[in-house]
Short mmCIF file of C-alpha atoms in Angstrom, two decimals:
data_model
loop_
_atom_site.label_atom_id
_atom_site.label_comp_id
_atom_site.label_asym_id
_atom_site.label_seq_id
_atom_site.Cartn_x
_atom_site.Cartn_y
_atom_site.Cartn_z
CA MET H 388 -34.81 -6.05 16.85
CA LEU H 389 -33.42 -2.69 16.14
CA ARG H 390 -31.31 -0.73 18.36
CA GLN H 391 -28.89 2.66 17.91
CA LEU H 392 -25.54 2.15 16.85
CA ALA H 393 -24.45 5.55 15.91
CA PRO H 394 -26.28 8.49 14.37
CA ASP H 395 -28.69 7.26 11.53
CA VAL H 396 -27.09 3.85 11.65
CA ARG H 397 -29.31 0.98 12.57
CA ILE H 398 -28.26 -2.50 13.14
CA TYR H 399 -29.82 -5.95 12.58
CA THR H 400 -27.91 -8.75 13.98
CA MET H 401 -28.35 -12.21 12.57
CA PRO H 402 -27.20 -15.46 13.75
CA ALA H 403 -23.92 -16.86 12.15
CA ASP H 404 -25.65 -20.34 10.90
CA PRO H 405 -27.02 -18.95 7.56
CA THR H 406 -29.84 -21.47 7.88
CA ARG H 407 -31.48 -20.04 10.83
CA ASN H 408 -33.71 -16.99 10.40
CA SER H 409 -33.26 -13.93 12.23
CA ASP H 410 -36.91 -13.91 13.55
CA ASP H 411 -36.26 -16.78 15.63
CA ASP H 412 -33.59 -14.59 17.95
CA THR H 413 -36.23 -13.67 21.14
CA ASP H 414 -33.79 -10.65 22.40
CA GLY H 415 -31.97 -9.21 19.68
CA ASP H 416 -30.33 -6.47 22.73
CA GLU H 417 -28.67 -9.77 24.48
CA GLY H 418 -27.40 -11.01 20.95
CA ASN H 419 -25.53 -7.56 20.61
CA ALA H 420 -24.23 -7.46 23.79
CA SER H 421 -22.55 -10.78 23.24
CA LEU H 422 -21.45 -9.69 19.90
CA ALA H 423 -19.81 -6.41 21.55
CA ALA H 424 -18.02 -8.65 24.52
CA ALA H 425 -16.47 -10.66 22.03
CA ALA H 426 -15.13 -7.93 19.45
CA PRO H 427 -11.88 -7.73 18.78
CA SER H 428 -9.72 -4.57 20.01
CA TRP H 429 -9.71 -3.35 16.20
CA ALA H 430 -6.20 -1.70 16.85
CA LYS H 431 -5.18 0.79 13.75
CA GLY H 432 -4.13 -1.00 11.26
CA SER H 433 -6.20 -4.07 11.98
CA LEU H 434 -7.29 -6.00 8.87
CA ALA H 435 -10.82 -7.48 8.38
CA LEU H 436 -11.87 -10.04 6.17
CA ILE H 437 -15.54 -9.40 5.26
CA ASN H 438 -18.02 -10.06 2.40
CA PHE H 439 -21.11 -7.68 1.78
CA THR H 440 -24.05 -7.87 0.09
CA VAL H 441 -25.74 -3.98 -0.58
CA HIS H 442 -29.59 -3.30 -1.17
CA ALA H 443 -30.86 0.31 -1.62
CA TYR H 444 -34.12 1.22 -0.82
CA VAL H 445 -35.47 3.75 -3.73
CA SER H 446 -39.09 4.89 -4.60
CA PRO H 447 -40.73 4.00 -7.86
CA GLU H 448 -40.27 7.53 -9.13
CA GLN H 449 -36.36 7.09 -8.27
CA ASP H 450 -36.44 3.90 -10.20
CA ALA H 451 -37.84 4.89 -12.88
CA SER H 452 -35.93 8.23 -12.75
CA ALA H 453 -32.22 5.87 -12.86
CA SER H 454 -33.53 4.00 -15.69
CA ALA H 455 -34.35 7.28 -17.71
CA ASP H 456 -30.90 8.73 -16.85
CA VAL H 457 -29.11 5.77 -18.24
CA GLU H 458 -31.75 6.15 -21.47
CA ARG H 459 -30.46 9.94 -21.56
CA MET H 460 -26.90 8.98 -21.08
CA LEU H 461 -27.19 6.69 -23.96
CA ALA H 462 -28.85 9.16 -26.38
CA GLU H 463 -26.49 11.91 -26.07
CA HIS H 464 -23.16 9.61 -26.67
CA ARG H 465 -25.21 8.32 -29.92
CA ALA H 466 -26.06 12.03 -30.76
CA GLY H 467 -22.25 12.89 -30.37
CA HIS H 468 -22.42 13.73 -26.61
CA THR H 469 -23.50 17.27 -26.62
CA HIS H 470 -25.03 18.61 -23.41
CA ALA H 471 -27.31 21.85 -23.06
CA SER H 472 -24.34 23.68 -20.95
CA GLY H 473 -21.69 22.16 -23.38
CA HIS H 474 -19.47 19.11 -23.22
CA GLY H 475 -18.34 20.13 -19.41
CA GLY H 476 -22.11 20.32 -18.53
CA ALA H 477 -22.84 18.68 -15.07
CA HIS H 478 -25.07 15.78 -15.10
CA ALA H 479 -27.89 16.54 -12.58
CA HIS H 480 -29.13 13.33 -9.94
CA LYS H 481 -31.15 15.25 -7.94
CA VAL H 482 -33.29 12.90 -5.94
CA GLY H 483 -34.24 14.66 -2.91
CA SER H 484 -33.84 18.09 -1.21
CA GLY H 485 -30.97 17.41 1.17
CA GLN H 486 -30.31 16.30 4.85
CA ASP H 487 -33.40 17.65 5.68
CA VAL H 488 -35.38 15.52 3.65
CA MET H 489 -33.36 12.44 4.48
CA ALA H 490 -33.42 12.73 8.36
CA GLY H 491 -37.29 13.22 7.92
CA ARG H 492 -37.34 9.66 6.05
CA ALA H 493 -35.67 7.53 8.77
CA ALA H 494 -38.55 7.06 10.86
CA PHE H 495 -40.50 6.03 7.44
CA PHE H 496 -37.81 3.56 6.54
CA GLU H 497 -37.50 2.15 9.94
CA SER H 498 -40.98 1.24 9.64
CA LEU H 499 -40.73 -0.46 6.66
CA ILE H 500 -38.25 -2.80 7.65
CA ASN H 501 -40.10 -3.58 11.18
CA GLY H 502 -43.22 -4.53 8.58
CA ASN H 503 -45.59 -1.92 10.11
CA SER H 504 -49.17 -1.24 8.82
CA ARG H 505 -49.91 1.30 6.29
CA THR H 506 -51.51 3.48 8.92
CA GLN H 507 -47.98 3.81 10.62
CA LEU H 508 -46.20 4.50 7.43
CA ALA H 509 -48.66 7.30 6.82
CA SER H 510 -48.02 8.82 10.02
CA SER H 511 -44.32 8.16 9.60
CA THR H 512 -44.03 10.26 6.35
CA PRO H 513 -42.47 13.60 6.70
CA ALA H 514 -45.21 16.59 6.56
CA HIS H 515 -43.19 18.49 3.71
CA GLU H 516 -42.89 15.54 1.51
CA ALA H 517 -46.80 14.83 1.95
CA SER H 518 -47.34 18.82 1.21
CA GLN H 519 -45.62 18.02 -2.01
CA THR H 520 -48.95 16.01 -3.07
CA VAL H 521 -51.31 19.62 -2.52
CA ALA H 522 -51.74 21.16 -5.76
CA GLY H 523 -49.77 23.90 -6.11
CA PRO H 524 -46.04 24.70 -4.56
CA ALA H 525 -47.33 27.67 -3.06
CA ALA H 526 -50.23 25.45 -0.94
CA SER H 527 -49.49 25.88 2.93
CA PRO H 528 -49.73 22.22 4.45
CA ALA H 529 -51.79 23.66 7.65
CA LEU H 530 -54.44 25.34 4.87
CA ALA H 531 -54.67 22.55 2.40
CA PRO H 532 -57.90 20.63 2.35
CA GLN H 533 -57.94 16.97 3.51
CA THR H 534 -58.23 15.42 0.36
CA GLU H 535 -57.64 11.92 -0.74
CA ALA H 536 -54.26 13.13 -2.28
CA ALA H 537 -52.83 14.76 0.59
CA THR H 538 -53.51 11.83 2.98
CA ARG H 539 -52.40 9.14 0.39
CA VAL H 540 -49.96 6.67 1.85
CA PRO H 541 -47.03 6.87 -0.33
CA PRO H 542 -45.97 3.76 -2.28
CA LYS H 543 -43.85 1.44 -0.65
CA PRO H 544 -39.75 1.47 -1.62
CA ILE H 545 -38.40 -1.06 -4.02
CA ARG H 546 -35.72 -3.08 -2.15
CA ARG H 547 -33.02 -3.34 -5.02
CA LEU H 548 -30.19 -5.47 -5.05
CA ILE H 549 -27.20 -3.53 -5.58
CA SER H 550 -24.05 -5.77 -5.57
CA SER H 551 -22.42 -8.48 -3.34
CA THR H 552 -18.76 -8.83 -2.93
CA HIS H 553 -19.09 -12.40 -3.76
CA THR H 554 -19.71 -11.77 -7.18
CA THR H 555 -17.24 -8.46 -7.54
CA ASN H 556 -14.20 -10.04 -5.90
CA ALA H 557 -11.26 -11.10 -8.00
CA PRO H 558 -11.18 -14.89 -8.43
CA THR H 559 -8.26 -14.93 -6.34
CA GLU H 560 -9.70 -13.14 -3.45
CA LYS H 561 -12.00 -14.75 -1.21
CA TYR H 562 -12.86 -11.76 0.87
CA PHE H 563 -12.93 -7.94 0.65
CA GLU H 564 -9.83 -6.84 2.87
CA LEU H 565 -10.80 -3.47 5.03
CA ARG H 566 -7.84 -1.88 7.27
CA ILE H 567 -9.12 -0.38 10.03
CA GLY H 568 -8.44 3.29 11.42
CA LEU H 569 -6.86 4.41 7.83
CA GLY H 570 -9.53 6.67 6.68
CA PHE H 571 -11.51 4.06 4.69
CA SER H 572 -13.57 5.79 2.05
CA VAL H 573 -17.14 4.53 3.34
CA PRO H 574 -17.03 5.30 7.18
CA CYS H 575 -20.19 3.73 7.55
CA LEU H 576 -18.90 0.53 6.43
CA GLU H 577 -16.15 0.39 8.79
CA THR H 578 -18.24 1.39 11.76
CA CYS H 579 -20.45 -1.61 11.30
CA VAL H 580 -17.83 -3.88 10.84
CA LYS H 581 -16.16 -3.02 14.15
CA SER H 582 -19.58 -3.67 15.85
CA MET H 583 -18.91 -7.27 15.16
CA ALA H 584 -17.49 -10.32 16.03
CA PRO H 585 -15.71 -12.55 14.03
CA ASN H 586 -16.97 -15.48 11.90
CA THR H 587 -20.73 -13.65 12.58
CA ARG H 588 -23.11 -11.97 10.15
CA ALA H 589 -25.21 -8.95 10.90
CA ARG H 590 -27.40 -6.77 8.64
CA PHE H 591 -27.76 -3.03 8.73
CA LEU H 592 -29.83 -0.23 7.86
CA VAL H 593 -27.59 2.80 6.92
CA LEU H 594 -29.47 5.95 6.37
CA PRO H 595 -28.07 9.36 4.45
CA PRO H 596 -25.83 10.97 4.78
CA ASP H 597 -23.98 8.38 6.72
CA THR H 598 -23.79 6.35 3.00
CA ALA H 599 -21.26 8.96 1.75
CA GLY H 600 -18.54 7.24 -0.27
CA TYR H 601 -20.46 4.09 -1.05
CA ALA H 602 -21.33 5.35 -4.39
CA ARG H 603 -17.73 5.86 -5.41
CA LEU H 604 -16.84 2.26 -4.17
CA GLU H 605 -19.20 0.65 -5.93
CA GLN H 606 -18.44 2.05 -8.92
CA VAL H 607 -14.56 1.35 -8.93
CA LEU H 608 -15.77 -2.41 -7.67
CA ARG H 609 -18.13 -3.18 -10.33
CA TYR H 610 -15.67 -1.76 -13.02
CA GLU H 611 -12.58 -3.17 -11.82
CA HIS H 612 -15.23 -6.54 -12.27
CA LEU H 613 -16.16 -5.54 -15.61
CA ASN H 614 -12.67 -4.66 -16.67
CA ARG H 615 -11.55 -8.39 -15.73
CA GLN H 616 -14.23 -9.78 -17.62
CA ARG H 617 -12.89 -7.77 -20.77
CA ALA H 618 -9.49 -8.31 -20.35
CA ALA H 619 -10.22 -12.22 -20.29
CA GLN H 620 -11.89 -11.55 -23.87
CA GLY H 621 -8.78 -9.63 -24.84
CA GLN H 622 -10.65 -6.17 -24.78
CA ALA H 623 -9.09 -3.09 -23.53
CA PRO H 624 -10.40 -1.32 -20.09
CA LEU H 625 -12.81 0.66 -19.80
CA ARG H 626 -12.73 4.67 -18.56
CA THR H 627 -14.65 5.40 -16.00
CA THR H 628 -14.19 8.78 -15.71
CA GLY H 629 -16.33 11.79 -17.17
CA CYS H 630 -20.21 11.92 -17.36
CA CYS H 631 -20.70 9.57 -14.66
CA GLY H 632 -18.79 6.82 -16.52
CA ALA H 633 -21.57 7.18 -19.59
CA SER H 634 -18.50 7.16 -21.90
CA ALA H 635 -17.51 3.45 -20.70
CA ILE H 636 -21.50 2.61 -22.04
CA ALA H 637 -20.52 4.24 -25.57
CA ALA H 638 -17.14 2.57 -25.46
CA LEU H 639 -19.26 -0.76 -25.60
CA LEU H 640 -21.65 0.06 -27.48
CA SER H 641 -19.15 0.72 -30.23
CA THR H 642 -17.27 -2.42 -29.71
CA THR H 643 -20.45 -4.59 -29.06
CA SER H 644 -20.53 -7.80 -30.85
CA GLY H 645 -20.77 -11.96 -30.08
CA SER H 646 -19.66 -12.39 -26.63
CA SER H 647 -19.55 -8.42 -25.72
CA ASP H 648 -23.20 -8.67 -25.47
CA THR H 649 -23.15 -9.86 -21.80
CA LEU H 650 -20.60 -7.12 -21.15
CA ALA H 651 -22.84 -4.43 -22.59
CA ASP H 652 -25.58 -5.28 -20.51
CA ALA H 653 -23.34 -5.42 -17.28
CA ALA H 654 -22.33 -1.84 -18.12
CA LEU H 655 -25.94 -0.81 -18.40
CA GLN H 656 -26.93 -2.12 -15.31
CA ILE H 657 -23.75 -0.38 -13.45
CA GLN H 658 -25.02 2.52 -14.87
CA ARG H 659 -28.64 2.13 -13.53
CA ASP H 660 -27.34 1.38 -10.02
CA LEU H 661 -24.87 4.04 -10.23
CA ALA H 662 -27.78 6.63 -10.91
CA LEU H 663 -29.69 5.13 -8.04
CA LEU H 664 -26.64 5.49 -5.56
CA ALA H 665 -25.81 8.95 -7.06
CA GLY H 666 -25.32 11.86 -4.37
CA ASP H 667 -25.38 8.99 -1.44
CA THR H 668 -29.29 10.01 -0.68
CA VAL H 669 -31.02 6.39 -0.48
CA PRO H 670 -31.01 4.27 2.38
CA LEU H 671 -28.71 1.25 2.16
CA GLU H 672 -29.16 -2.19 3.99
CA LEU H 673 -25.64 -3.92 4.22
CA GLU H 674 -25.49 -7.69 5.11
CA ILE H 675 -22.05 -8.03 6.25
CA GLU H 676 -20.17 -11.58 7.28
CA LEU H 677 -16.96 -10.84 9.15
CA ALA H 678 -14.73 -13.89 8.54
CA HIS H 679 -11.66 -13.18 10.60
CA VAL H 680 -9.61 -10.22 12.04
CA ARG H 681 -6.04 -9.99 11.78
CA GLU H 682 -3.94 -7.82 13.91
CA PRO H 683 -1.60 -5.24 12.67
CA HIS H 684 1.93 -6.50 11.53
CA THR H 685 0.47 -10.22 11.30
CA TYR H 686 -0.45 -10.38 7.78
CA THR H 687 1.49 -9.10 4.31
CA LYS H 688 0.68 -5.70 3.44
CA GLN H 689 0.14 -4.11 0.31
CA PRO H 690 2.30 -1.68 -1.31
CA TRP H 691 0.09 1.30 -0.64
CA GLU H 692 0.42 0.57 2.96
CA MET H 693 4.59 0.56 3.09
CA SER H 694 7.12 3.47 3.07
CA ALA H 695 9.27 3.23 0.24
CA ALA H 696 12.33 1.94 2.86
CA ALA H 697 10.00 -1.02 3.83
CA LYS H 698 9.42 -1.87 0.02
CA LEU H 699 12.93 -1.78 -1.00
CA HIS H 700 14.01 -3.87 2.28
CA GLU H 701 11.62 -6.45 1.49
CA ALA H 702 11.68 -6.75 -2.44
CA PRO H 703 15.55 -8.32 -2.16
CA GLN H 704 14.29 -10.71 0.61
CA ARG H 705 11.58 -11.92 -1.48
CA LYS H 706 14.00 -12.30 -4.59
CA ALA H 707 16.25 -14.32 -2.81
CA ALA H 708 13.34 -16.65 -0.94
CA GLY H 709 12.25 -16.91 -5.19
CA ASP H 710 15.94 -17.92 -6.07
CA ALA H 711 16.04 -20.64 -3.55
CA ALA H 712 12.47 -22.28 -4.31
CA TYR H 713 13.31 -22.04 -7.93
CA ARG H 714 16.75 -24.09 -7.20
CA ARG H 715 14.58 -26.52 -5.23
CA GLY H 716 12.72 -26.93 -8.41
CA ASP H 717 9.50 -25.28 -6.67
CA CYS H 718 8.58 -22.99 -9.55
CA ALA H 719 5.07 -22.22 -7.93
CA ALA H 720 6.61 -20.80 -5.05
CA ALA H 721 9.31 -19.16 -6.68
CA CYS H 722 6.66 -17.51 -8.79
CA ASP H 723 4.88 -16.35 -5.94
CA GLU H 724 7.81 -14.55 -4.21
CA TYR H 725 8.93 -13.11 -7.37
CA ALA H 726 5.59 -11.64 -7.94
CA ARG H 727 5.42 -9.95 -4.44
CA ALA H 728 8.76 -8.47 -5.61
CA LEU H 729 7.76 -7.20 -8.77
CA VAL H 730 4.96 -5.60 -6.77
CA LEU H 731 7.00 -3.91 -4.49
CA LEU H 732 9.47 -2.79 -7.20
CA GLU H 733 6.81 -1.22 -9.57
CA ALA H 734 5.21 0.42 -6.75
CA LEU H 735 8.58 1.59 -5.80
CA SER H 736 9.46 2.69 -9.23
CA LEU H 737 6.35 5.47 -8.92
CA ALA H 738 7.17 6.83 -5.84
CA PRO H 739 8.18 10.57 -5.60
CA ALA H 740 11.84 9.60 -4.27
CA VAL H 741 12.70 7.45 -7.58
CA THR H 742 10.88 9.79 -9.68
CA ASP H 743 12.58 12.71 -8.67
CA ALA H 744 15.87 10.59 -8.38
CA ARG H 745 15.16 9.34 -12.19
CA ARG H 746 14.73 12.84 -13.08
CA ASP H 747 18.06 13.93 -11.30
CA ALA H 748 19.99 11.24 -12.75
CA ALA H 749 18.89 11.88 -16.40
CA LYS H 750 19.29 15.62 -16.06
CA LEU H 751 23.11 14.71 -14.99
CA LYS H 752 23.52 12.23 -17.78
CA GLU H 753 22.17 15.09 -20.35
CA ASP H 754 24.47 17.68 -18.80
CA ALA H 755 27.25 15.17 -18.83
CA ALA H 756 26.85 14.58 -22.43
CA ARG H 757 26.50 18.11 -23.52
CA GLU H 758 29.89 18.83 -21.40
CA ALA H 759 31.40 15.76 -23.56
CA ARG H 760 30.58 16.83 -26.84
CA ARG H 761 31.67 20.43 -26.22
CA ARG H 762 35.20 19.01 -24.72
CA ILE H 763 35.66 16.47 -27.72
CA ALA H 764 34.90 19.59 -30.27
CA GLU H 765 37.64 21.69 -28.40
CA ARG H 766 40.14 18.72 -28.45
CA LYS H 767 39.78 18.72 -32.22
CA ARG H 768 40.22 22.46 -32.80
CA LEU H 769 43.51 21.81 -30.45
CA GLU H 770 44.52 19.50 -32.58
CA ARG H 771 44.41 20.91 -35.93
CA ARG H 772 46.64 23.99 -34.29
CA ASN H 773 48.81 21.41 -32.96
CA ASP H 774 48.35 23.01 -29.40
CA PRO H 775 48.85 20.88 -26.28
CA ILE H 776 46.17 19.16 -25.13
CA PRO H 777 45.05 20.22 -21.36
CA PRO H 778 44.15 17.05 -19.17
CA GLN H 779 40.55 17.75 -19.21
CA TYR H 780 40.05 17.36 -22.91
CA THR H 781 41.85 13.79 -23.08
CA GLN H 782 39.58 10.63 -23.83
CA GLU H 783 39.89 9.41 -20.32
CA ALA H 784 38.99 12.53 -18.93
CA ILE H 785 35.60 12.89 -21.31
CA ASP H 786 35.43 9.02 -20.04
CA GLU H 787 35.17 9.80 -16.55
CA LEU H 788 32.64 12.33 -17.12
CA LEU H 789 30.54 10.36 -18.56
CA SER H 790 30.47 8.04 -15.84
CA ALA H 791 30.37 10.47 -13.19
CA PRO H 792 26.58 10.80 -12.87
CA ALA H 793 25.92 7.37 -11.96
CA ALA H 794 28.82 7.34 -9.59
CA THR H 795 27.56 10.67 -7.71
CA LEU H 796 24.27 9.01 -7.64
CA GLN H 797 25.69 5.73 -6.28
CA ASN H 798 27.61 7.58 -3.61
CA ASP H 799 24.51 9.69 -2.48
CA VAL H 800 22.60 6.13 -1.79
CA ALA H 801 25.28 4.05 -0.36
CA THR H 802 22.91 3.51 2.95
CA THR H 803 19.63 2.96 1.05
CA THR H 804 19.18 -0.50 1.51
CA THR H 805 20.00 -0.21 5.29
CA SER H 806 18.00 3.04 5.75
CA SER H 807 14.90 2.86 7.89
CA SER H 808 13.82 6.47 6.77
CA ASP H 809 10.23 6.58 5.08
CA ASP H 810 11.63 8.77 2.51
CA PRO H 811 15.21 7.47 1.65
CA SER H 812 17.32 8.64 -1.55
CA ILE H 813 16.74 5.71 -3.62
CA ASP H 814 19.06 4.89 -6.78
CA PRO H 815 16.46 4.27 -9.69
CA GLU H 816 18.91 2.31 -11.70
CA LEU H 817 19.11 0.02 -8.38
CA VAL H 818 15.43 -0.41 -8.75
CA MET H 819 15.28 -1.35 -12.22
CA SER H 820 17.65 -3.57 -12.38
CA LEU H 821 16.37 -5.37 -9.49
CA MET H 822 13.14 -5.39 -11.10
CA ASN H 823 14.43 -6.62 -14.57
CA THR H 824 16.23 -9.57 -12.93
CA CYS H 825 13.13 -10.53 -10.84
CA ARG H 826 11.28 -10.22 -14.43
CA LEU H 827 13.90 -12.64 -16.08
CA ASN H 828 13.80 -15.02 -13.06
CA TYR H 829 9.65 -15.07 -13.05
CA ALA H 830 9.29 -15.39 -16.84
CA ALA H 831 11.94 -18.51 -16.23
CA CYS H 832 9.43 -20.38 -13.92
CA LYS H 833 6.36 -19.22 -15.74
CA LEU H 834 7.91 -20.95 -19.04
CA LYS H 835 8.62 -24.00 -16.91
CA LEU H 836 4.86 -23.90 -16.00
CA GLY H 837 3.67 -23.39 -19.34
CA ASP H 838 2.15 -19.98 -18.71
CA PHE H 839 3.74 -18.53 -22.26
CA PRO H 840 1.89 -15.37 -22.43
CA THR H 841 3.38 -14.12 -19.18
CA VAL H 842 6.39 -15.12 -20.59
CA VAL H 843 5.85 -12.34 -23.11
CA VAL H 844 4.69 -9.66 -21.36
CA GLN H 845 7.59 -9.94 -18.56
CA CYS H 846 10.09 -9.97 -21.26
CA THR H 847 8.67 -7.36 -23.44
CA GLU H 848 9.05 -5.03 -20.42
CA ILE H 849 12.42 -5.73 -19.96
CA ILE H 850 13.27 -4.99 -23.60
CA LYS H 851 11.55 -1.71 -23.36
CA ASN H 852 14.19 -0.90 -20.48
CA ASP H 853 16.86 -2.93 -21.77
CA LYS H 854 17.20 -3.60 -25.77
CA SER H 855 20.26 -5.54 -25.15
CA SER H 856 18.74 -8.19 -22.87
CA ILE H 857 19.89 -11.53 -24.37
CA LYS H 858 17.84 -13.87 -21.82
CA ALA H 859 14.58 -11.72 -22.41
CA LEU H 860 15.17 -11.87 -26.29
CA PHE H 861 15.67 -15.29 -25.74
CA ARG H 862 12.74 -16.50 -23.28
CA ARG H 863 10.42 -14.20 -25.53
CA ALA H 864 11.24 -16.59 -28.69
CA GLN H 865 10.65 -19.59 -27.10
CA ALA H 866 7.11 -18.20 -25.47
CA PHE H 867 6.11 -17.15 -29.17
CA ARG H 868 7.30 -20.63 -30.43
CA LYS H 869 5.37 -22.65 -27.75
CA ILE H 870 2.26 -20.71 -28.43
CA GLY H 871 2.58 -21.04 -32.01
CA ARG H 872 0.51 -18.57 -33.79
CA ASP H 873 3.33 -16.04 -33.53
CA LEU H 874 6.10 -17.69 -35.26
CA ASP H 875 7.29 -14.73 -37.10
CA LEU H 876 7.91 -12.51 -33.75
CA ALA H 877 9.94 -15.41 -32.69
CA GLN H 878 11.77 -15.57 -36.06
CA ALA H 879 12.48 -11.50 -35.02
CA ASP H 880 13.42 -12.03 -31.96
CA LEU H 881 15.93 -14.98 -32.73
CA THR H 882 17.53 -12.84 -35.59
CA THR H 883 17.59 -9.48 -33.01
CA LEU H 884 19.39 -12.10 -30.65
CA ARG H 885 21.96 -13.45 -33.40
CA LYS H 886 23.13 -9.70 -34.15
CA LEU H 887 23.53 -8.98 -30.54
CA LEU H 888 25.39 -11.92 -30.16
CA VAL H 889 27.91 -11.19 -32.99
CA SER H 890 28.25 -7.58 -32.07
CA LYS H 891 29.33 -8.58 -28.74
CA ASP H 892 32.02 -10.89 -30.23
CA ILE H 893 30.55 -13.95 -28.24
CA SER H 894 32.19 -17.18 -29.50
CA GLU H 895 29.90 -19.71 -31.36
CA ASP H 896 30.77 -22.10 -28.88
CA ALA H 897 29.83 -20.31 -25.96
CA PRO H 898 26.75 -21.21 -24.05
CA GLU H 899 24.45 -18.43 -25.63
CA PHE H 900 25.07 -19.42 -29.13
CA VAL H 901 24.59 -22.99 -28.59
CA GLU H 902 21.05 -22.36 -26.88
CA LEU H 903 20.37 -20.05 -30.00
CA LYS H 904 20.91 -22.54 -32.74
CA ARG H 905 19.23 -25.23 -30.78
CA GLU H 906 16.05 -22.49 -30.49
CA GLU H 907 16.45 -21.95 -34.21
CA LYS H 908 16.55 -25.29 -35.49
CA GLU H 909 13.39 -25.68 -33.05
CA LEU H 910 11.72 -22.77 -34.99
CA GLY H 911 12.65 -23.62 -38.12
CA ARG H 912 10.92 -27.05 -37.65
CA LYS H 913 7.88 -25.62 -36.70
CA LEU H 914 7.81 -23.31 -39.54
CA ASN H 915 7.88 -26.00 -41.75
CA GLU H 916 5.06 -27.43 -40.37
CA ALA H 917 3.03 -24.20 -40.34
CA LYS H 918 3.95 -23.80 -44.16
CA LEU H 919 2.67 -27.81 -44.66
CA LYS H 920 -0.34 -26.91 -43.00
CA GLU H 921 -1.00 -23.89 -44.89
CA GLU H 922 -0.51 -25.40 -48.36
CA LYS H 923 -2.72 -28.31 -47.41
CA MET H 924 -5.39 -25.78 -46.61
CA PHE H 925 -5.23 -24.02 -49.57
CA ARG H 926 -4.69 -27.21 -51.72
CA ASN H 927 -8.19 -28.36 -50.30
CA MET H 928 -9.73 -25.09 -50.57
CA PHE H 929 -8.85 -24.98 -54.38
CA GLU H 930 -9.89 -28.71 -54.86
CA LYS H 931 -13.29 -27.85 -53.49
CA GLN H 932 -14.01 -24.73 -55.60
CA ALA H 933 -12.99 -26.82 -58.64
CA LYS H 934 -15.52 -29.75 -57.80
CA GLU H 935 -18.21 -27.12 -57.31
#
């Protein structure tokens, strides 16, 4: 049974048991009252674990228009992406005349949901919509003749399945996580969820304009899902901005081959659904399952919910927990801890406090290097003239100058790790050093677990920041060798590593050199096997050609 939940938001309650039919409920209002009584307090920051399925109610004309929009976008991109108003021209997705039309349709869609007769549907049709069937835009509804067209019952809207989080969720995520009271981009979804109790399911009809924000959310969820599929096939992610995402279709069509056909069809379906949702002008049916509700401070927060100080406080703790798990031999648990630390540190490295500090540190180093060059040139000039050398021009003073920026910055952030401020001064070198250490340890765990591609990715990130990282070069070479198809890259890393060890005057009896020699021996054996396999392949090929 329908009841009012909020302006233009109406709720259907369903039993928690999915095998039961909602029509079996004899008193919907009593059911709603029991749900409200059992609902959580919904404190700000509560975490609702939900799944939802969305249907849109669209007219046949809207459905056909969405298909036409997709075809038009495809044609534009095949023709070089030209618009009547130039490249910056905006696509028009006009499926109604504004809130007045949507408000007038409310009773119409409510009647459809309740399964009323065609006579009731006709009487629910907004007057200004019925008047559109009269010939001529200037015709007045009051003076129009009562023709068959004027009294025609509008066609029943199509109930179109848009998506379900059971499909769009990442494989490792069982539920969609909704933070309560933090300005979620789809307010109607939060409103509906807050009317429910944990471990229940309900169905809602949401009418415009309360559907605002869902079209954008759907675009994000669908393209995240599509890009995960593309990543699994080794393809680059799609750009979803500009021309309603139509450039994503062009990118797919230009790279479609073999297994990409399914992805191309998926992208076309995404664009068709987004065309239906454009403008937030179609009624939506939300079927929501609320599994759990967790109070604030009882769950692990995502980086975007945390202050810079909180991230910097938790990251070393996660690293220490990972180190302890690694010493116990529990590499899987260690990976979880290191992964969490890396997520925090990567988010922290993009925080304004860190980016500003890195920019300031770079400027200090640049200024110090410029002053050092000037002093060296001046000292040489004084030496040529046999003049006395002032103290500031000595090599010791120049070395002190070059190390001053880092020392100054370090003094400024001496209390960073214990600060409770939301915007502390953060040493970027400390963040990068901790991140590299976590990456190295994470790569070591993944190497033992046999996840060699991840080892390559993590070590490559370390080498970008520190080209002289001995452990990163060594572990990446090991991963390349064990993958088997990039033996030349493994050989290049070991060659670089040998030159690095020699330049640092490390003895050949040192553990680093011993491990290097052992790895070079293993790689040499692999290279010989690959060479013999290649020779055999060519020999068989030539013998086959000779027989023909």
